[in-house]
Amino acid sequence: MSFSPWFTFGCGGINFLALFLSDSNASFLFIIIYFTTKIFYKSLSAYHSITSIQLFRECSFLVVCCATMIAGSFIARNTCQEVINVFVYDVHRIEEPVSDDNPGPAPSPSALSTYMPDISIGRENYDISSGRITLFSQGIKLFLVNPILGIGRGNLVAYGEKFIDGGLIFSDLHNSYLTILVSYGLLGFIILFIFALFLSKSVCKYLFNSVHVSNSSVFSKLFSALVAYCAYAVFEKGLLSEVTFMVVIFWAILGYTVSYKEYGESHYGVHMS
């Protein structure tokens, strides 16, 4: 089943517009890391062998590219929100009702403004951390309650009320790694870290050994999505312990990535040296 290019671009445009109208910095980070990872992989895969100078040059280019995308995306988002804000404001403008029997004079601009709906897009009193710095310090306090085995994922709110003055400012820590550390302690975090270390090593080796394999383009997209999601998980929950669409998407992408790797190793003879 294939879709028209116009349909694909239309869906992509709608999703990007929704992203630009939102205030999710973590989602912006996901998109930026995804594209920078793709660019970095494309740059490195062009070399048959890479020297330290070439690696330094590509890393420098990656930093510049990432900084440019971050600055450009935030400017584009602010501009988009201002334009849509003006559009919505004009569409929903409410004038003072005038009866047919007594039309009366047209309302003045100052009088008209009192009938305008309070419509705005974007945050007021903008805080780029959205309270995550406070949540991080509160999470460390909960971690110290039981640093070895953790307090359990379902006890975050209850233990917050017990050990933190005023309790947690939110029902979740909004940091997947901190949530794992607090919930399962050092033991659980180390087990997950070892699993991630061996898996990432295997996936990265296959990525650069399968440049000329027919499915390498799909695999590089899955790999970039995984890297972007791991960065996204620093600022949002959605890595473990929940049955939500974010968690399901992550493990689905990881499953497809490993499946592509196993298929490539068995059918295309990609060596993992």
mmCIF file of C-alpha atoms in Angstrom:
data_model
loop_
_atom_site.group_PDB
_atom_site.id
_atom_site.type_symbol
_atom_site.label_atom_id
_atom_site.label_comp_id
_atom_site.label_asym_id
_atom_site.label_seq_id
_atom_site.Cartn_x
_atom_site.Cartn_y
_atom_site.Cartn_z
ATOM 1 C CA MET A 1 0.000 0.000 0.000
ATOM 2 C CA SER A 2 1.496 3.322 -1.093
ATOM 3 C CA PHE A 3 0.387 6.878 -0.474
ATOM 4 C CA SER A 4 0.478 9.874 -2.759
ATOM 5 C CA PRO A 5 3.433 12.216 -2.178
ATOM 6 C CA TRP A 6 0.960 15.066 -1.676
ATOM 7 C CA PHE A 7 -0.824 13.074 1.020
ATOM 8 C CA THR A 8 2.485 12.309 2.735
ATOM 9 C CA PHE A 9 3.662 15.921 2.613
ATOM 10 C CA GLY A 10 0.241 17.109 3.770
ATOM 11 C CA CYS A 11 0.278 14.827 6.818
ATOM 12 C CA GLY A 12 3.854 15.883 7.572
ATOM 13 C CA GLY A 13 2.918 19.552 7.254
ATOM 14 C CA ILE A 14 -0.039 19.180 9.614
ATOM 15 C CA ASN A 15 2.113 17.397 12.191
ATOM 16 C CA PHE A 16 4.852 20.021 11.997
ATOM 17 C CA LEU A 17 2.264 22.795 12.325
ATOM 18 C CA ALA A 18 0.848 21.090 15.428
ATOM 19 C CA LEU A 19 4.373 20.791 16.814
ATOM 20 C CA PHE A 20 5.088 24.465 16.155
ATOM 21 C CA LEU A 21 1.851 25.476 17.888
ATOM 22 C CA SER A 22 2.643 23.414 20.954
ATOM 23 C CA ASP A 23 4.981 24.337 23.802
ATOM 24 C CA SER A 24 6.709 20.970 24.070
ATOM 25 C CA ASN A 25 10.441 21.640 24.143
ATOM 26 C CA ALA A 26 11.050 17.893 24.495
ATOM 27 C CA SER A 27 9.245 17.240 21.195
ATOM 28 C CA PHE A 28 11.348 19.897 19.510
ATOM 29 C CA LEU A 29 14.453 18.244 20.911
ATOM 30 C CA PHE A 30 13.284 14.907 19.491
ATOM 31 C CA ILE A 31 12.974 16.336 15.967
ATOM 32 C CA ILE A 32 16.313 18.173 16.169
ATOM 33 C CA ILE A 33 18.239 15.142 17.466
ATOM 34 C CA TYR A 34 16.596 12.926 14.843
ATOM 35 C CA PHE A 35 17.696 15.072 11.915
ATOM 36 C CA THR A 36 21.165 15.788 13.300
ATOM 37 C CA THR A 37 21.744 12.062 13.848
ATOM 38 C CA LYS A 38 20.661 11.367 10.273
ATOM 39 C CA ILE A 39 22.992 14.065 8.946
ATOM 40 C CA PHE A 40 25.890 12.818 11.071
ATOM 41 C CA TYR A 41 25.388 9.240 9.846
ATOM 42 C CA LYS A 42 25.207 10.336 6.217
ATOM 43 C CA SER A 43 28.410 12.322 6.608
ATOM 44 C CA LEU A 44 30.341 9.475 8.219
ATOM 45 C CA SER A 45 29.010 6.777 5.902
ATOM 46 C CA ALA A 46 30.527 8.603 2.925
ATOM 47 C CA TYR A 47 34.019 7.622 4.166
ATOM 48 C CA HIS A 48 35.462 4.147 3.650
ATOM 49 C CA SER A 49 37.856 4.870 6.525
ATOM 50 C CA ILE A 50 37.814 7.919 8.728
ATOM 51 C CA THR A 51 40.733 9.717 10.382
ATOM 52 C CA SER A 52 40.681 11.643 13.643
ATOM 53 C CA ILE A 53 40.800 14.947 11.717
ATOM 54 C CA GLN A 54 37.798 13.957 9.598
ATOM 55 C CA LEU A 55 35.928 12.808 12.698
ATOM 56 C CA PHE A 56 36.663 16.123 14.432
ATOM 57 C CA ARG A 57 35.464 18.024 11.360
ATOM 58 C CA GLU A 58 32.232 16.044 11.168
ATOM 59 C CA CYS A 59 31.603 16.471 14.904
ATOM 60 C CA SER A 60 32.167 20.222 14.591
ATOM 61 C CA PHE A 61 29.726 20.331 11.699
ATOM 62 C CA LEU A 62 27.251 18.362 13.812
ATOM 63 C CA VAL A 63 27.488 20.882 16.666
ATOM 64 C CA VAL A 64 26.978 23.825 14.294
ATOM 65 C CA CYS A 65 24.079 22.063 12.582
ATOM 66 C CA CYS A 66 22.415 21.250 15.904
ATOM 67 C CA ALA A 67 22.818 24.814 17.225
ATOM 68 C CA THR A 68 21.434 26.251 13.967
ATOM 69 C CA MET A 69 18.428 23.932 14.035
ATOM 70 C CA ILE A 70 17.683 24.750 17.673
ATOM 71 C CA ALA A 71 17.838 28.509 17.110
ATOM 72 C CA GLY A 72 15.916 28.331 13.832
ATOM 73 C CA SER A 73 13.199 26.060 15.192
ATOM 74 C CA PHE A 74 12.502 28.257 18.233
ATOM 75 C CA ILE A 75 12.349 31.381 16.034
ATOM 76 C CA ALA A 76 10.042 29.585 13.605
ATOM 77 C CA ARG A 77 7.821 28.377 16.453
ATOM 78 C CA ASN A 78 7.466 31.836 17.985
ATOM 79 C CA THR A 79 6.700 33.343 14.578
ATOM 80 C CA CYS A 80 4.167 30.628 13.784
ATOM 81 C CA GLN A 81 2.419 31.082 17.131
ATOM 82 C CA GLU A 82 2.214 34.855 16.666
ATOM 83 C CA VAL A 83 0.764 34.515 13.143
ATOM 84 C CA ILE A 84 -1.834 31.925 14.194
ATOM 85 C CA ASN A 85 -2.619 33.972 17.288
ATOM 86 C CA VAL A 86 -3.459 37.010 15.139
ATOM 87 C CA PHE A 87 -5.525 34.832 12.775
ATOM 88 C CA VAL A 88 -7.535 33.232 15.595
ATOM 89 C CA TYR A 89 -7.984 36.627 17.249
ATOM 90 C CA ASP A 90 -9.470 38.085 14.048
ATOM 91 C CA VAL A 91 -11.687 35.083 13.331
ATOM 92 C CA HIS A 92 -13.192 35.058 16.830
ATOM 93 C CA ARG A 93 -13.526 38.806 17.156
ATOM 94 C CA ILE A 94 -16.775 39.591 18.950
ATOM 95 C CA GLU A 95 -18.453 42.921 18.321
ATOM 96 C CA GLU A 96 -21.008 44.493 20.600
ATOM 97 C CA PRO A 97 -24.449 43.361 19.434
ATOM 98 C CA VAL A 98 -26.563 46.099 17.888
ATOM 99 C CA SER A 99 -30.343 45.769 17.589
ATOM 100 C CA ASP A 100 -32.156 46.604 14.355
ATOM 101 C CA ASP A 101 -34.483 49.069 16.112
ATOM 102 C CA ASN A 102 -31.696 51.081 17.711
ATOM 103 C CA PRO A 103 -28.500 50.592 15.742
ATOM 104 C CA GLY A 104 -26.591 53.282 17.637
ATOM 105 C CA PRO A 105 -23.059 54.389 16.915
ATOM 106 C CA ALA A 106 -20.294 51.962 16.073
ATOM 107 C CA PRO A 107 -18.326 50.894 19.136
ATOM 108 C CA SER A 108 -14.985 52.525 19.680
ATOM 109 C CA PRO A 109 -11.809 50.410 19.568
ATOM 110 C CA SER A 110 -11.453 50.659 23.342
ATOM 111 C CA ALA A 111 -15.035 49.546 23.869
ATOM 112 C CA LEU A 112 -14.649 46.797 21.271
ATOM 113 C CA SER A 113 -11.612 45.419 23.063
ATOM 114 C CA THR A 114 -13.728 44.682 26.125
ATOM 115 C CA TYR A 115 -15.763 42.246 24.038
ATOM 116 C CA MET A 116 -12.741 40.436 22.621
ATOM 117 C CA PRO A 117 -12.242 36.872 23.814
ATOM 118 C CA ASP A 118 -9.037 36.249 25.735
ATOM 119 C CA ILE A 119 -7.426 34.068 23.052
ATOM 120 C CA SER A 120 -3.721 33.376 22.959
ATOM 121 C CA ILE A 121 -1.362 30.652 21.805
ATOM 122 C CA GLY A 122 1.770 29.922 23.804
ATOM 123 C CA ARG A 123 2.639 30.298 27.432
ATOM 124 C CA GLU A 124 2.631 33.360 29.597
ATOM 125 C CA ASN A 125 5.384 33.675 32.218
ATOM 126 C CA TYR A 126 7.346 31.171 30.167
ATOM 127 C CA ASP A 127 9.609 28.792 32.090
ATOM 128 C CA ILE A 128 11.805 26.754 29.768
ATOM 129 C CA SER A 129 12.247 23.987 32.372
ATOM 130 C CA SER A 130 8.486 23.750 33.074
ATOM 131 C CA GLY A 131 9.253 22.851 36.684
ATOM 132 C CA ARG A 132 11.608 20.001 35.776
ATOM 133 C CA ILE A 133 14.481 21.435 37.809
ATOM 134 C CA THR A 134 12.310 21.320 40.928
ATOM 135 C CA LEU A 135 11.132 17.816 40.024
ATOM 136 C CA PHE A 136 14.742 16.689 39.619
ATOM 137 C CA SER A 137 15.690 17.878 43.113
ATOM 138 C CA GLN A 138 12.556 16.267 44.539
ATOM 139 C CA GLY A 139 13.393 13.032 42.703
ATOM 140 C CA ILE A 140 16.865 12.960 44.272
ATOM 141 C CA LYS A 141 15.254 13.254 47.714
ATOM 142 C CA LEU A 142 13.011 10.279 46.929
ATOM 143 C CA PHE A 143 15.971 8.316 45.579
ATOM 144 C CA LEU A 144 17.807 8.726 48.899
ATOM 145 C CA VAL A 145 14.869 7.112 50.712
ATOM 146 C CA ASN A 146 15.823 3.690 49.285
ATOM 147 C CA PRO A 147 18.791 4.057 46.904
ATOM 148 C CA ILE A 148 19.450 0.329 46.393
ATOM 149 C CA LEU A 149 16.047 -1.161 45.518
ATOM 150 C CA GLY A 150 14.005 2.007 44.956
ATOM 151 C CA ILE A 151 10.550 2.928 46.191
ATOM 152 C CA GLY A 152 8.471 1.427 43.351
ATOM 153 C CA ARG A 153 6.863 3.227 40.432
ATOM 154 C CA GLY A 154 3.422 3.336 42.031
ATOM 155 C CA ASN A 155 4.663 4.996 45.214
ATOM 156 C CA LEU A 156 5.984 8.264 43.756
ATOM 157 C CA VAL A 157 3.063 10.432 44.841
ATOM 158 C CA ALA A 158 2.578 8.742 48.218
ATOM 159 C CA TYR A 159 6.271 8.919 49.130
ATOM 160 C CA GLY A 160 6.389 12.495 47.839
ATOM 161 C CA GLU A 161 3.672 13.472 50.308
ATOM 162 C CA LYS A 162 5.514 11.636 53.071
ATOM 163 C CA PHE A 163 9.107 12.797 52.534
ATOM 164 C CA ILE A 164 8.773 16.131 50.693
ATOM 165 C CA ASP A 165 7.167 19.252 52.113
ATOM 166 C CA GLY A 166 4.089 19.908 50.012
ATOM 167 C CA GLY A 167 4.598 16.709 48.005
ATOM 168 C CA LEU A 168 5.645 16.400 44.387
ATOM 169 C CA ILE A 169 4.721 19.393 42.249
ATOM 170 C CA PHE A 170 3.535 16.915 39.609
ATOM 171 C CA SER A 171 2.407 13.314 39.684
ATOM 172 C CA ASP A 172 5.436 12.233 37.646
ATOM 173 C CA LEU A 173 9.131 13.194 37.590
ATOM 174 C CA HIS A 174 9.092 13.949 33.831
ATOM 175 C CA ASN A 175 12.448 12.236 33.417
ATOM 176 C CA SER A 176 12.477 8.583 32.398
ATOM 177 C CA TYR A 177 15.973 7.872 33.705
ATOM 178 C CA LEU A 178 15.373 9.585 37.038
ATOM 179 C CA THR A 179 12.054 7.741 37.339
ATOM 180 C CA ILE A 180 13.824 4.400 36.816
ATOM 181 C CA LEU A 181 16.528 5.346 39.339
ATOM 182 C CA VAL A 182 13.984 6.393 41.972
ATOM 183 C CA SER A 183 11.548 3.544 41.314
ATOM 184 C CA TYR A 184 13.994 0.626 40.979
ATOM 185 C CA GLY A 185 17.079 1.967 42.712
ATOM 186 C CA LEU A 186 20.680 1.547 41.663
ATOM 187 C CA LEU A 187 20.178 -2.167 41.095
ATOM 188 C CA GLY A 188 17.409 -1.718 38.543
ATOM 189 C CA PHE A 189 19.142 1.229 36.896
ATOM 190 C CA ILE A 190 22.416 -0.706 36.487
ATOM 191 C CA ILE A 191 20.593 -3.696 34.965
ATOM 192 C CA LEU A 192 18.876 -1.409 32.447
ATOM 193 C CA PHE A 193 22.176 0.373 31.733
ATOM 194 C CA ILE A 194 23.977 -2.917 30.996
ATOM 195 C CA PHE A 195 21.138 -3.993 28.692
ATOM 196 C CA ALA A 196 21.247 -0.642 26.862
ATOM 197 C CA LEU A 197 25.054 -0.694 26.621
ATOM 198 C CA PHE A 198 25.304 -4.107 24.950
ATOM 199 C CA LEU A 199 22.328 -3.452 22.689
ATOM 200 C CA SER A 200 23.571 -0.029 21.563
ATOM 201 C CA LYS A 201 27.041 -1.459 20.867
ATOM 202 C CA SER A 202 25.562 -4.167 18.647
ATOM 203 C CA VAL A 203 23.220 -1.760 16.856
ATOM 204 C CA CYS A 204 25.945 0.856 16.231
ATOM 205 C CA LYS A 205 28.299 -1.756 14.785
ATOM 206 C CA TYR A 206 25.624 -2.975 12.396
ATOM 207 C CA LEU A 207 24.737 0.595 11.434
ATOM 208 C CA PHE A 208 28.205 1.399 10.089
ATOM 209 C CA ASN A 209 28.834 -2.073 8.645
ATOM 210 C CA SER A 210 25.612 -2.048 6.610
ATOM 211 C CA VAL A 211 26.022 1.203 4.664
ATOM 212 C CA HIS A 212 25.644 -0.558 1.307
ATOM 213 C CA VAL A 213 22.903 -2.976 2.398
ATOM 214 C CA SER A 214 19.525 -2.419 0.738
ATOM 215 C CA ASN A 215 17.660 -1.805 4.004
ATOM 216 C CA SER A 216 20.316 0.505 5.508
ATOM 217 C CA SER A 217 18.212 3.600 4.810
ATOM 218 C CA VAL A 218 15.294 2.246 6.844
ATOM 219 C CA PHE A 219 17.638 1.071 9.582
ATOM 220 C CA SER A 220 19.323 4.491 9.830
ATOM 221 C CA LYS A 221 15.898 6.123 10.276
ATOM 222 C CA LEU A 222 14.998 3.694 13.054
ATOM 223 C CA PHE A 223 18.383 4.253 14.686
ATOM 224 C CA SER A 224 17.962 8.042 14.520
ATOM 225 C CA ALA A 225 14.504 7.745 16.041
ATOM 226 C CA LEU A 226 15.918 5.686 18.919
ATOM 227 C CA VAL A 227 18.695 8.205 19.600
ATOM 228 C CA ALA A 228 16.182 11.058 19.473
ATOM 229 C CA TYR A 229 13.811 9.228 21.805
ATOM 230 C CA CYS A 230 16.584 8.569 24.328
ATOM 231 C CA ALA A 231 17.251 12.318 24.390
ATOM 232 C CA TYR A 232 13.498 12.991 24.605
ATOM 233 C CA ALA A 233 13.253 10.645 27.612
ATOM 234 C CA VAL A 234 15.460 12.998 29.649
ATOM 235 C CA PHE A 235 12.568 15.471 29.728
ATOM 236 C CA GLU A 236 9.519 13.211 29.567
ATOM 237 C CA LYS A 237 8.284 9.935 30.957
ATOM 238 C CA GLY A 238 7.802 7.214 28.427
ATOM 239 C CA LEU A 239 10.594 4.648 28.635
ATOM 240 C CA LEU A 240 9.462 2.009 31.095
ATOM 241 C CA SER A 241 6.786 0.974 33.612
ATOM 242 C CA GLU A 242 3.743 2.406 31.831
ATOM 243 C CA VAL A 243 1.332 1.193 29.186
ATOM 244 C CA THR A 244 1.018 4.462 27.293
ATOM 245 C CA PHE A 245 1.435 5.304 23.626
ATOM 246 C CA MET A 246 4.877 6.842 24.296
ATOM 247 C CA VAL A 247 6.227 3.684 25.936
ATOM 248 C CA VAL A 248 4.654 1.429 23.304
ATOM 249 C CA ILE A 249 6.138 3.518 20.478
ATOM 250 C CA PHE A 250 9.633 3.364 21.974
ATOM 251 C CA TRP A 251 9.651 -0.403 22.409
ATOM 252 C CA ALA A 252 8.042 -0.897 18.990
ATOM 253 C CA ILE A 253 10.816 1.159 17.348
ATOM 254 C CA LEU A 254 13.441 -0.755 19.343
ATOM 255 C CA GLY A 255 11.879 -4.054 18.293
ATOM 256 C CA TYR A 256 11.855 -3.084 14.608
ATOM 257 C CA THR A 257 15.476 -1.922 14.881
ATOM 258 C CA VAL A 258 16.669 -5.224 16.340
ATOM 259 C CA SER A 259 14.601 -7.157 13.785
ATOM 260 C CA TYR A 260 16.198 -5.250 10.898
ATOM 261 C CA LYS A 261 19.630 -5.922 12.385
ATOM 262 C CA GLU A 262 18.996 -9.637 12.766
ATOM 263 C CA TYR A 263 17.544 -9.850 9.260
ATOM 264 C CA GLY A 264 20.523 -8.008 7.756
ATOM 265 C CA GLU A 265 23.037 -10.195 9.553
ATOM 266 C CA SER A 266 21.364 -13.400 8.385
ATOM 267 C CA HIS A 267 20.450 -12.412 4.796
ATOM 268 C CA TYR A 268 23.166 -9.968 3.768
ATOM 269 C CA GLY A 269 26.089 -11.415 5.694
ATOM 270 C CA VAL A 270 26.921 -8.191 7.513
ATOM 271 C CA HIS A 271 29.938 -8.861 9.719
ATOM 272 C CA MET A 272 29.960 -7.382 13.201
ATOM 273 C CA SER A 273 33.713 -7.010 13.550
#
